[in-house]
Short mmCIF file of C-alpha atoms in Angstrom, two decimals:
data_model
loop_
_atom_site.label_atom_id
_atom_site.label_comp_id
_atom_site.label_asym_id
_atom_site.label_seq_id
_atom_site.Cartn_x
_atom_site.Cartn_y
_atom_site.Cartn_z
CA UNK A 1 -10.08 -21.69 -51.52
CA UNK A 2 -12.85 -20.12 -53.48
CA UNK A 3 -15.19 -22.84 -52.57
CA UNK A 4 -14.41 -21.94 -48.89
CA UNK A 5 -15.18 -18.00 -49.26
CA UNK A 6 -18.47 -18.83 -51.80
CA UNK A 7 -19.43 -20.66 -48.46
CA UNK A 8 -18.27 -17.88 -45.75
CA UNK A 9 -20.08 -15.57 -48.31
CA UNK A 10 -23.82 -17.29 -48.20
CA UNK A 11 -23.61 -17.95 -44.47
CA UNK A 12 -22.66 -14.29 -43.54
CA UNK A 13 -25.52 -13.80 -45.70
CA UNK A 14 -27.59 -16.23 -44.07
CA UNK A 15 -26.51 -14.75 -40.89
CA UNK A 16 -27.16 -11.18 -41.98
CA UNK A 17 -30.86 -12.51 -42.84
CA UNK A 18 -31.40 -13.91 -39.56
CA UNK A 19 -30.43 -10.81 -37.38
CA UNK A 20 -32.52 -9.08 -39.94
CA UNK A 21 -35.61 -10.96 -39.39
CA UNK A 22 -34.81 -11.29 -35.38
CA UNK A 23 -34.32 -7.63 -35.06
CA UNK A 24 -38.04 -7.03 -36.83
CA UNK A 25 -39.90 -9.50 -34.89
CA UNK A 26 -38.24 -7.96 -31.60
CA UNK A 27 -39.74 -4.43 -32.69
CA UNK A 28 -43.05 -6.17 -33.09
CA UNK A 29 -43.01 -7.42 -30.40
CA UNK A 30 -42.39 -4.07 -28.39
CA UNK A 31 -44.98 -2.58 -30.26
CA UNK A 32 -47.42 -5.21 -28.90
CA UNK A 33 -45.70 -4.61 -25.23
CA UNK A 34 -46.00 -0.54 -25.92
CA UNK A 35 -49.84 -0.81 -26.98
CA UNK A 36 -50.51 -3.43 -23.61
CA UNK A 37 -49.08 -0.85 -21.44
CA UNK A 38 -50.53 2.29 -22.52
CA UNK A 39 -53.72 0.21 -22.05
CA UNK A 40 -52.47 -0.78 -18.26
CA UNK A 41 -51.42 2.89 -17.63
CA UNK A 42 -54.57 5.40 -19.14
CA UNK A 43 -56.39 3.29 -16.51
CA UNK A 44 -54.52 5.13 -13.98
CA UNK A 45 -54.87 8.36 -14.88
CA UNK A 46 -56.92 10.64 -12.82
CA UNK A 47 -60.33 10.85 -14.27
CA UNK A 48 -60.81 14.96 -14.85
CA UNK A 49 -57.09 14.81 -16.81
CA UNK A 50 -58.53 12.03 -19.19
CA UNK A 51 -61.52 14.06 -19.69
CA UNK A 52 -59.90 17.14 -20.33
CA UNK A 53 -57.67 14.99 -22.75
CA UNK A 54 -59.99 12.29 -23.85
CA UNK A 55 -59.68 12.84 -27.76
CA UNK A 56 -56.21 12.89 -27.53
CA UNK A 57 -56.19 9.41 -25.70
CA UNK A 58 -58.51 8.19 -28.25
CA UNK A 59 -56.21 9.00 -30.48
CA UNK A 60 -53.09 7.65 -29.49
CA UNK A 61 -55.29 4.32 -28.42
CA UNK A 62 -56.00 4.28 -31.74
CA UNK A 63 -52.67 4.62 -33.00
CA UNK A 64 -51.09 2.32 -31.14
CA UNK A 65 -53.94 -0.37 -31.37
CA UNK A 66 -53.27 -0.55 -35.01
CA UNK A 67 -49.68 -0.68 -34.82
CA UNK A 68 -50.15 -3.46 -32.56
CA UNK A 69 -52.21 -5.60 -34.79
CA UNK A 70 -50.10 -4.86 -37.72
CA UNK A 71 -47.00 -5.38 -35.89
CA UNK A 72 -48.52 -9.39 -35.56
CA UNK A 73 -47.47 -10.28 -39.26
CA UNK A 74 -43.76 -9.82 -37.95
CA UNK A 75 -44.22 -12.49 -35.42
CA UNK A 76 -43.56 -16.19 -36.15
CA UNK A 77 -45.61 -17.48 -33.45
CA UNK A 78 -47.47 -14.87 -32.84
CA UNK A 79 -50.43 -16.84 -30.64
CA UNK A 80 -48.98 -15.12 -27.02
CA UNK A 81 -49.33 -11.78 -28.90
CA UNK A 82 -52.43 -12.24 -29.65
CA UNK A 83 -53.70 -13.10 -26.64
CA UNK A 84 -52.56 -10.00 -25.47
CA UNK A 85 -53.81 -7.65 -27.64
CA UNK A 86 -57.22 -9.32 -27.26
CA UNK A 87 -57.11 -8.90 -23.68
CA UNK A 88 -56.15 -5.55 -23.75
CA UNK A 89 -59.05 -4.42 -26.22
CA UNK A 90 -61.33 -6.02 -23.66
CA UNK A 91 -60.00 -3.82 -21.00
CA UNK A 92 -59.68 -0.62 -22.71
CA UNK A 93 -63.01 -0.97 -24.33
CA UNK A 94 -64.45 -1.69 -20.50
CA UNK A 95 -62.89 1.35 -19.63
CA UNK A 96 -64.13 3.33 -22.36
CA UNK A 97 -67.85 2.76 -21.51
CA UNK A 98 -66.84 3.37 -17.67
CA UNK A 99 -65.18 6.87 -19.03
CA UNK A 100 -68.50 7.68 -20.91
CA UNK A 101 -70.59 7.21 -18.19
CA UNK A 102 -68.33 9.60 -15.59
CA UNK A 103 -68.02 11.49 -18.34
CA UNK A 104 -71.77 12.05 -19.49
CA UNK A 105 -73.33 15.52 -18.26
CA UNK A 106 -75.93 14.86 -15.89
CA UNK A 107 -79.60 13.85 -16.73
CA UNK A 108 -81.56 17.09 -16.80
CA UNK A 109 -83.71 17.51 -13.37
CA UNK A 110 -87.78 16.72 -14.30
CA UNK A 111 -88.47 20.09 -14.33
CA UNK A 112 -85.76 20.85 -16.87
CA UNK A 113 -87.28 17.84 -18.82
CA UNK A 114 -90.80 19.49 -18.90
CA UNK A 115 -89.61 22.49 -20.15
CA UNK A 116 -87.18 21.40 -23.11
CA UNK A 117 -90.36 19.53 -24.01
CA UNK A 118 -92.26 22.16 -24.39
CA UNK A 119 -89.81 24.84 -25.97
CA UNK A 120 -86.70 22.64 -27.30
CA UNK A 121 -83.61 21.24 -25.18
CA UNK A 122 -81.99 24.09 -23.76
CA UNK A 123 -84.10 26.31 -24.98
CA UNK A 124 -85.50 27.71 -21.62
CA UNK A 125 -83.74 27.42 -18.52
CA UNK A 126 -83.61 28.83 -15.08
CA UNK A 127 -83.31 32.10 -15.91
CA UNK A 128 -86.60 31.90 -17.34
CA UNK A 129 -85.33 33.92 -20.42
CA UNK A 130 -88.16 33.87 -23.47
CA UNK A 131 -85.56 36.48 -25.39
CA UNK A 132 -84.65 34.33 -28.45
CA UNK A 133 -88.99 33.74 -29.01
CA UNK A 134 -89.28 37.00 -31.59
CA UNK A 135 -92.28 37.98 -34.60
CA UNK A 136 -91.14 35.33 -36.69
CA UNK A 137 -90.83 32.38 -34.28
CA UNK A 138 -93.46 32.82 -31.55
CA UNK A 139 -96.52 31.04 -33.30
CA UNK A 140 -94.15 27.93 -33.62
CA UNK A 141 -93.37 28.40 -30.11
CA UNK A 142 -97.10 28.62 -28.93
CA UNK A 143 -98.01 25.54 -31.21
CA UNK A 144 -95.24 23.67 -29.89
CA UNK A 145 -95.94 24.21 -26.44
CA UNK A 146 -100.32 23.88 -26.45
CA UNK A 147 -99.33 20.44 -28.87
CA UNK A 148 -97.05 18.95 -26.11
CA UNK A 149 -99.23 20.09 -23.45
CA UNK A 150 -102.36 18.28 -25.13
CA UNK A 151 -100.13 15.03 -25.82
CA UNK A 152 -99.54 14.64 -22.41
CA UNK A 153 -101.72 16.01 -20.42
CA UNK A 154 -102.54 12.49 -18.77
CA UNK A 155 -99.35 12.30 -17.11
CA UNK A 156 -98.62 15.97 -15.59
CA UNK A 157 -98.49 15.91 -11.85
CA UNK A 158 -100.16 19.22 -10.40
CA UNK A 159 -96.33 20.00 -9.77
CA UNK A 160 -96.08 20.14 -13.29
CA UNK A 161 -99.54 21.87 -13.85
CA UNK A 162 -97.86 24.56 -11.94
CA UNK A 163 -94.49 24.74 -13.69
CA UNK A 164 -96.79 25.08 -16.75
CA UNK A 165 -99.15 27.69 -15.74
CA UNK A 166 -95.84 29.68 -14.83
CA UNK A 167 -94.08 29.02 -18.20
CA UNK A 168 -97.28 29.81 -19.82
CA UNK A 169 -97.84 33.14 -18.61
CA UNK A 170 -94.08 34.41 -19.18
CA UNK A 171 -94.67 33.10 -23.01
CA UNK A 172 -97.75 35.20 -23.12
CA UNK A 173 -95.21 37.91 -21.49
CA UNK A 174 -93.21 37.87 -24.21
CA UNK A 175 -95.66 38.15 -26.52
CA UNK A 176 -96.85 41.60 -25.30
CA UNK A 177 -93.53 42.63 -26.23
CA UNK A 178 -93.17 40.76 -29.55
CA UNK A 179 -96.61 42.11 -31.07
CA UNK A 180 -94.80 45.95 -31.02
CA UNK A 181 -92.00 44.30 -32.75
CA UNK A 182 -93.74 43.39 -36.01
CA UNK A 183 -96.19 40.27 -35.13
CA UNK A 184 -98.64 39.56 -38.43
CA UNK A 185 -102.37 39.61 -37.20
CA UNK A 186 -102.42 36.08 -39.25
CA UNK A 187 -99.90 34.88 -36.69
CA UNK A 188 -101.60 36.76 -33.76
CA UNK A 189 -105.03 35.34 -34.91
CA UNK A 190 -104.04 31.50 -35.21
CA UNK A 191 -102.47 32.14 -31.30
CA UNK A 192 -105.63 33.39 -30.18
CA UNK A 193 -106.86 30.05 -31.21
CA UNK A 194 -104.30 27.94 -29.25
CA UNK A 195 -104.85 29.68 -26.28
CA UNK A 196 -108.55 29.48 -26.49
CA UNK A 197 -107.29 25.45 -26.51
CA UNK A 198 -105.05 25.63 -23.66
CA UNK A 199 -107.18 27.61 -21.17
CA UNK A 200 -109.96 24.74 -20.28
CA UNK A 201 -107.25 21.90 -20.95
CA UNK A 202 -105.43 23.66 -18.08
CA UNK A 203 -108.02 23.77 -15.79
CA UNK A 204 -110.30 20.53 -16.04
CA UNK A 205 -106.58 18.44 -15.89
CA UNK A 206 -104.70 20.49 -13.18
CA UNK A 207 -107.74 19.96 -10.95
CA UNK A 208 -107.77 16.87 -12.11
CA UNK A 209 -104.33 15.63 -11.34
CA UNK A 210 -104.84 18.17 -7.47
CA UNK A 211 -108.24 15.93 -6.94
CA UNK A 212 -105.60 12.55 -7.84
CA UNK A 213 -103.08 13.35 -5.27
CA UNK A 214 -105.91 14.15 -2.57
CA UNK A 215 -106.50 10.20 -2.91
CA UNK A 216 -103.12 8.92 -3.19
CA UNK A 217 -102.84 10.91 0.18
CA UNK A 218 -106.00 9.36 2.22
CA UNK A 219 -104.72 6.09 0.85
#
């Protein structure tokens, strides 16, 4: 009799152990399932709610990605799982370069580009405000602007001669106002130099890139 209930003890045991360990490879294996079809169903969401949500989605992506692969230690044969999980990082990492592309502001216009070249990105745009240039800034700002100029000066189109000459005089606008507001004549004389520089280097290469065009025209 007690050999008979030492024997119904160990196999409820061993019966216990094996619901146990079914039980915890079924939760893995809806873990994998959960982190496959948040994968399957982020792709579906409209594209200005992800963007308005994206770090939240990255998050949870995340999350869930690492649960996943976790989660593959509580599978026995664990080679379908796998496979799935792969595939899914293929597809959500797809979609993640497709999502920073829609969601990338777009490229600046070339006249934008000429002029965060020569003040900074940002720093000028189309309301053609020079109010952050001050006393203690503007001789950076001129040297900035004469340096680019001179760097490039090979490749301006007379479109961007123009844009120049136009940017240039609303600096040198500014800078009626700033010398009132505490300019050093150190600063003032070392700008006096740069626009000594910038004056013929305007002139020869704008009529220079005009006289260019003229040809590409009779062509």
């Amino acid at each position: 009799m007690k050999n008979i209930q030492l024997l119904s003890g160990i196999a409820l045991i061993a019966l216990s152990f094996t619901s146990c360990k079914d039980e915890k490879q079924e939760k893995a294996q809806r873990t994998v399932d959960s982190y496959v079809t948040y994968v399957d169903s982020v792709k579906n969401v409209a594209a200005a709610d992800l963007k308005e949500n994206w770090k939240t989605v990255e998050s949870e992506y995340d999350r869930k990605a690492q649960e996943a692969e976790l989660a593959l230690a509580d599978i026995k044969d664990n080679s379908a799982a796998t496979e799935k999980i792969n595939t899914s990082k293929v597809k959500y990492e797809e979609f993640r370069k497709e999502m920073t592309a829609v969601f990338a502001p777009p490229a600046p216009s070339p006249k934008q580009q000429l002029r965060n070249a020569l003040f900074g990105e940002g720093k000028i745009g189309d309301d053609m405000s020079f109010s952050w240039v001050n006393a203690q800034n503007i001789h950076s700002v001129y040297q900035q602007f004469v340096h680019t100029v001179e760097n490039n000066k090979d490749r301006y189109s007379r479109e961007d001669w123009d844009e120049i000459k136009l940017l240039y005089e609303a600096l040198d606008s500014r800078k009626n106002t700033v010398e009132k507001e505490g300019l050093t004549s150190e600063d003032n004389r070392k700008i006096a130099g740069l626009k000594i520089k910038f004056a013929p280097m305007y002139t020869v290469n704008r009529m220079g890139a005009k006289s260019e065009e003229n040809k590409e025209a009779k062509k």
